[in-house]
mmCIF file of C-alpha atoms and ligand atoms in Angstrom:
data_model
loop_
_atom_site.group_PDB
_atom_site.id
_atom_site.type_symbol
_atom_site.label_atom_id
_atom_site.label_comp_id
_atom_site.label_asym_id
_atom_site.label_seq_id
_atom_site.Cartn_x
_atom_site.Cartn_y
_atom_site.Cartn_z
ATOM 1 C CA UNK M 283 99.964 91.305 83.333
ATOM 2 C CA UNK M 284 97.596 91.813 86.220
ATOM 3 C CA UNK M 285 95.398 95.043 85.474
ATOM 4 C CA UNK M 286 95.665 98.254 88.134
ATOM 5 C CA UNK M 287 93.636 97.950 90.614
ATOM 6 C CA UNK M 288 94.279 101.879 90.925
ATOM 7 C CA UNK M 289 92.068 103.406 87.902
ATOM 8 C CA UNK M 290 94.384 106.001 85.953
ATOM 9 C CA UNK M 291 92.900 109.614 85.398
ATOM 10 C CA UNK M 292 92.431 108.286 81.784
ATOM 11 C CA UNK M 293 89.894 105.653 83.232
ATOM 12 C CA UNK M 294 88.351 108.647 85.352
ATOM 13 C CA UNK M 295 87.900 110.912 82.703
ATOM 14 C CA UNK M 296 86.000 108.717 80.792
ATOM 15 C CA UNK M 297 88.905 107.361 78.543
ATOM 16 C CA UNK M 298 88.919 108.043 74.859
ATOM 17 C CA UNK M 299 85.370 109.798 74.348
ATOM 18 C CA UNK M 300 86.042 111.843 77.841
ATOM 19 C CA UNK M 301 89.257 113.104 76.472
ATOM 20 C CA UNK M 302 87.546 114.410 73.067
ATOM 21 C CA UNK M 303 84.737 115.792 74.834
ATOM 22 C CA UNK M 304 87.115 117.982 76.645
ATOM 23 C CA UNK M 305 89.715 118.406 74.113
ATOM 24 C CA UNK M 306 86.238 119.783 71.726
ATOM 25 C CA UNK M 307 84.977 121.933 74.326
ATOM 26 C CA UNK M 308 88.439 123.698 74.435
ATOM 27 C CA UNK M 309 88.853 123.941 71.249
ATOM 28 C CA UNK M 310 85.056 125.180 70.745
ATOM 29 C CA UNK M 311 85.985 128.125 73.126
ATOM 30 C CA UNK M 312 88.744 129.151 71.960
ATOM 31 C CA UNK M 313 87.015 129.089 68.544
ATOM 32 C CA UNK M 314 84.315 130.835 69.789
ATOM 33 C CA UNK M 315 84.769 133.499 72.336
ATOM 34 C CA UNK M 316 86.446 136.855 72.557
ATOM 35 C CA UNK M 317 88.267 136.011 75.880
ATOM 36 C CA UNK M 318 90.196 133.868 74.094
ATOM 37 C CA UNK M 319 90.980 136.078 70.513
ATOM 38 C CA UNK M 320 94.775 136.041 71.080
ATOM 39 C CA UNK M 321 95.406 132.069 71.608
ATOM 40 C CA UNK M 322 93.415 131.848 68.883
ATOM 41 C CA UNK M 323 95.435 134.151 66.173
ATOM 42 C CA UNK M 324 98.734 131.497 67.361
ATOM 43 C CA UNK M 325 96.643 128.930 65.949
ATOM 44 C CA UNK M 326 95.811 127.187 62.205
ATOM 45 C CA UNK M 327 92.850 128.679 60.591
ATOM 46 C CA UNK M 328 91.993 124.604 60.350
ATOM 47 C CA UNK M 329 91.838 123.198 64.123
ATOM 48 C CA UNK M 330 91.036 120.259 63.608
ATOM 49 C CA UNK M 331 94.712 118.868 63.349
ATOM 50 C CA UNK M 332 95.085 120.192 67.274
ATOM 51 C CA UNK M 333 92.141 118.470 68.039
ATOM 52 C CA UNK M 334 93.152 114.956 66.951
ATOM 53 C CA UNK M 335 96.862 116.292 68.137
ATOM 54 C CA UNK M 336 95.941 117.201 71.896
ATOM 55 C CA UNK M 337 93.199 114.218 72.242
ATOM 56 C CA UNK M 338 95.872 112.180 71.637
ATOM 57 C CA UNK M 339 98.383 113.369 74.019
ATOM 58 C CA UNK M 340 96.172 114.197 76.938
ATOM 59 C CA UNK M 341 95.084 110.590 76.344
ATOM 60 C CA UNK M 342 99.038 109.555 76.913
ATOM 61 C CA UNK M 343 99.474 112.191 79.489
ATOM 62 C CA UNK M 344 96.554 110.639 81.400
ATOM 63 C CA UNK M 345 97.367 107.136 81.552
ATOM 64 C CA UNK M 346 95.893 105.939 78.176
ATOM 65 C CA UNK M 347 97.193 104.974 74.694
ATOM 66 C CA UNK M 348 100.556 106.646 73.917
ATOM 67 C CA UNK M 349 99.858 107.342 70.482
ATOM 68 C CA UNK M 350 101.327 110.734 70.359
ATOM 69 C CA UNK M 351 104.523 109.275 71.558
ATOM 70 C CA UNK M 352 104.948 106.329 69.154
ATOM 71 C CA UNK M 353 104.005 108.783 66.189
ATOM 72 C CA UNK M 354 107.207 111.386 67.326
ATOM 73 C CA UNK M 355 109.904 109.387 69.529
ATOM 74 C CA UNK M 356 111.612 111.573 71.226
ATOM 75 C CA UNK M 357 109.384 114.263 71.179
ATOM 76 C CA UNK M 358 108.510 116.760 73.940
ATOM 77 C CA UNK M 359 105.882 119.177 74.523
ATOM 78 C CA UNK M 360 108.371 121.676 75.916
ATOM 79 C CA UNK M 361 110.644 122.028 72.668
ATOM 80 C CA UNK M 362 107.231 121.670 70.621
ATOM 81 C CA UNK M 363 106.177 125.159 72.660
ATOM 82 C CA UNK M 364 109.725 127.013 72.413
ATOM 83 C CA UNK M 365 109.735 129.545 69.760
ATOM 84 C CA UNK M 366 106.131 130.230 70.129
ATOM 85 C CA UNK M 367 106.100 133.297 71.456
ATOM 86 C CA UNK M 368 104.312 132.610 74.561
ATOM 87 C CA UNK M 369 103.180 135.795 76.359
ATOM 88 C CA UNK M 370 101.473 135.679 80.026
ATOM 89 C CA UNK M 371 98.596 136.815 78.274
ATOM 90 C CA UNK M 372 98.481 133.860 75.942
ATOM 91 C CA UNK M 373 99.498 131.319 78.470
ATOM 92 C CA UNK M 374 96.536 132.681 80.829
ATOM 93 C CA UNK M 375 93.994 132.452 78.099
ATOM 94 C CA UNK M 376 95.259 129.077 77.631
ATOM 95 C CA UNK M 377 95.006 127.790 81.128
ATOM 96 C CA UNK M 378 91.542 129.618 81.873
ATOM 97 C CA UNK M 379 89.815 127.862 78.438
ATOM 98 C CA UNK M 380 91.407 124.662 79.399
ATOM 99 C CA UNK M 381 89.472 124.968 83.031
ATOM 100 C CA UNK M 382 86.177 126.378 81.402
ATOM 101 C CA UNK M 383 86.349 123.684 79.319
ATOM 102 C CA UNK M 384 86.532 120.866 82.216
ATOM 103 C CA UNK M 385 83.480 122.274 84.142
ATOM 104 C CA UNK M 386 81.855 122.213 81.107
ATOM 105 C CA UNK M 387 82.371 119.012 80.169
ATOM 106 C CA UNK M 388 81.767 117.809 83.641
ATOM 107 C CA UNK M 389 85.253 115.989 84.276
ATOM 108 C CA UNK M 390 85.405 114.980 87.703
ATOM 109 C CA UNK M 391 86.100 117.891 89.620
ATOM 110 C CA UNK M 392 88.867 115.658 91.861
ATOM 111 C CA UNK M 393 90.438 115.119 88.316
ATOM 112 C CA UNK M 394 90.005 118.165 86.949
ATOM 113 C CA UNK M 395 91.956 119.995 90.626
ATOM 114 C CA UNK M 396 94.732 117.752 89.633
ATOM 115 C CA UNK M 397 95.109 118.187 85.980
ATOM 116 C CA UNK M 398 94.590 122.509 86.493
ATOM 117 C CA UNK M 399 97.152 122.188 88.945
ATOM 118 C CA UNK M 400 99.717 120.113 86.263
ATOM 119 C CA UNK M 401 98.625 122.661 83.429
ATOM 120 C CA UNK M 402 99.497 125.491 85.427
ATOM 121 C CA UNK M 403 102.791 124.239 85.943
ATOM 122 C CA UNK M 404 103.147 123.635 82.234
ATOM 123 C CA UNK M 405 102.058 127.163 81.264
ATOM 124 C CA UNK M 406 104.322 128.602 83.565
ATOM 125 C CA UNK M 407 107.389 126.563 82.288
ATOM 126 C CA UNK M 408 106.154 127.441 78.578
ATOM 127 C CA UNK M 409 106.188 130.751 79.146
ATOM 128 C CA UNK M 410 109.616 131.096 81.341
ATOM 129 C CA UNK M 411 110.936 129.164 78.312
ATOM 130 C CA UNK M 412 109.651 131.873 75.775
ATOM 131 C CA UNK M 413 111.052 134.442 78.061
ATOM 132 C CA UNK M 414 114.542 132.821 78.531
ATOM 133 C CA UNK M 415 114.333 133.052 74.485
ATOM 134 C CA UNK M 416 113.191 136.297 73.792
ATOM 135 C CA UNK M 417 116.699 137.410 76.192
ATOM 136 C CA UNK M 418 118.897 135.468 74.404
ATOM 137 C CA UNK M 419 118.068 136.655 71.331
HETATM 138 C C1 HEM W 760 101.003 128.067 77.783
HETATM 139 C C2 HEM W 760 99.982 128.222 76.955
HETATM 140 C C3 HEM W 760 99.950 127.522 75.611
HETATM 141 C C4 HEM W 760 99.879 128.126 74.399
HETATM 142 C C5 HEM W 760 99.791 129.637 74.142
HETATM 143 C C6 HEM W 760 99.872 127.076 73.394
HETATM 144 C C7 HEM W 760 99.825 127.293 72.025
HETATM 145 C C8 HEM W 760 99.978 126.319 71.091
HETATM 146 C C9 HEM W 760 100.051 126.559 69.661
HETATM 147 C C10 HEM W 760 99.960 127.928 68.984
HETATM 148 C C11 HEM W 760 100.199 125.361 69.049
HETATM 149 C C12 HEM W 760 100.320 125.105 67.528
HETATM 150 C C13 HEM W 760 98.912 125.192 66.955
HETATM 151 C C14 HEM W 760 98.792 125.018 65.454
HETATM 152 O O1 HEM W 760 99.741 124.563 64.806
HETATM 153 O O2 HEM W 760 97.698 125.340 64.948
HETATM 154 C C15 HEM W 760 100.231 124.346 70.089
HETATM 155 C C16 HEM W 760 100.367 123.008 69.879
HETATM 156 C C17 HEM W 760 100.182 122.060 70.857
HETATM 157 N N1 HEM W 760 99.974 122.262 72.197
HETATM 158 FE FE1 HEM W 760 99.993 124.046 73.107
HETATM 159 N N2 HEM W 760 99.942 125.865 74.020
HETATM 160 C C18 HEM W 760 99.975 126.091 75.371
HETATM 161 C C19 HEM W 760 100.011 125.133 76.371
HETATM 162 C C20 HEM W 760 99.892 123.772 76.158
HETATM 163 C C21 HEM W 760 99.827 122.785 77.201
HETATM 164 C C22 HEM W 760 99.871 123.094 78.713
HETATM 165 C C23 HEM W 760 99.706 121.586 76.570
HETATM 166 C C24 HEM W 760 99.590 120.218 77.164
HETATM 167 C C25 HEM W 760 98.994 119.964 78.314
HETATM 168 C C26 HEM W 760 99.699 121.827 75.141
HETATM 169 C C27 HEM W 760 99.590 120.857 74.159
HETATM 170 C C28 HEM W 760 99.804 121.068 72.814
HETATM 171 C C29 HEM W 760 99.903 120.002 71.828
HETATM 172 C C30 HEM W 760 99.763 118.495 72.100
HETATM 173 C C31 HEM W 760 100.156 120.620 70.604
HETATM 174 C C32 HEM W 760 100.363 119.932 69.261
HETATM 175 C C33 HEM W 760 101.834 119.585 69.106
HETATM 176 C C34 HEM W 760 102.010 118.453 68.119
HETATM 177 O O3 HEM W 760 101.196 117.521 68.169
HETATM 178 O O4 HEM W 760 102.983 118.477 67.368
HETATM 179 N N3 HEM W 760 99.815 123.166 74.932
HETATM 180 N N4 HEM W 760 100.099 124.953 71.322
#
């Protein structure tokens, strides 16, 4: 098959290595700094299992391999986030390391718009769906 000749935001990112450099940075933060004390408590002592877990999806998300997918057909990042417990606070924390984490590792800031705008959606929906649970419960 002919390749693209539109580059995917996996290409613009820097493929592979840009996606770990982010996913690290995040990670790093979150490890790291008060703002973020509360995502942190959701997580494993051990991070490096989410580190491995979100490189690969953001890779998939992005354009790239779709590792995370072949490893759990069917699976969706939605149901993987319900039950959670998802608070605004949490989901804000979430969102604001994710964008700290893109200046910092210098992603394209025409990528990076587009990918804060799709996370924000994502947090949102991830935390209505906590909501919706926490009622019918
Ligand atoms: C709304 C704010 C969010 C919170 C509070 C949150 C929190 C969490 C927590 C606590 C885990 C499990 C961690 C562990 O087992 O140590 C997790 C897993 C994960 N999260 Fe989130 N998350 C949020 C948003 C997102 C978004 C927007 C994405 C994708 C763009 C994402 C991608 C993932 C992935 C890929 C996993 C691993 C799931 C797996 O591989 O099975 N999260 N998240």
């Amino acid at each position: 098959m002919p390749e693209s000749p539109v580059p995917s935001l996996f290409d613009r990112i820097g493929g592979e290595d840009g996606v770990r450099a982010l996913v690290d940075r995040f990670y790093d933060l979150m490890d790291d700094h008060p703002d973020y004390a509360q995502l942190r408590a959701m997580h494993d002592s051990n991070l490096f299992p989410m580190r491995v877990s979100l490189t690969q999806f953001l890779a998939a998300w992005l354009g790239g391999p779709r590792t995370w997918f072949d490893v759990r057909p069917g699976a969706c990042i939605m149901s993987a986030h319900r039950g959670m417990g998802i608070s605004r606070q949490t989901a804000a924390q979430w969102v604001h390391a994710m964008s700290r984490a893109m200046a910092e590792s210098r992603v394209d800031p025409a990528v990076g718009a587009q990918m804060q705008a799709s996370f924000l959606r994502m947090a949102n929906a991830m935390l209505l769906n906590a909501r919706d649970q926490e009622a019918h419960r």
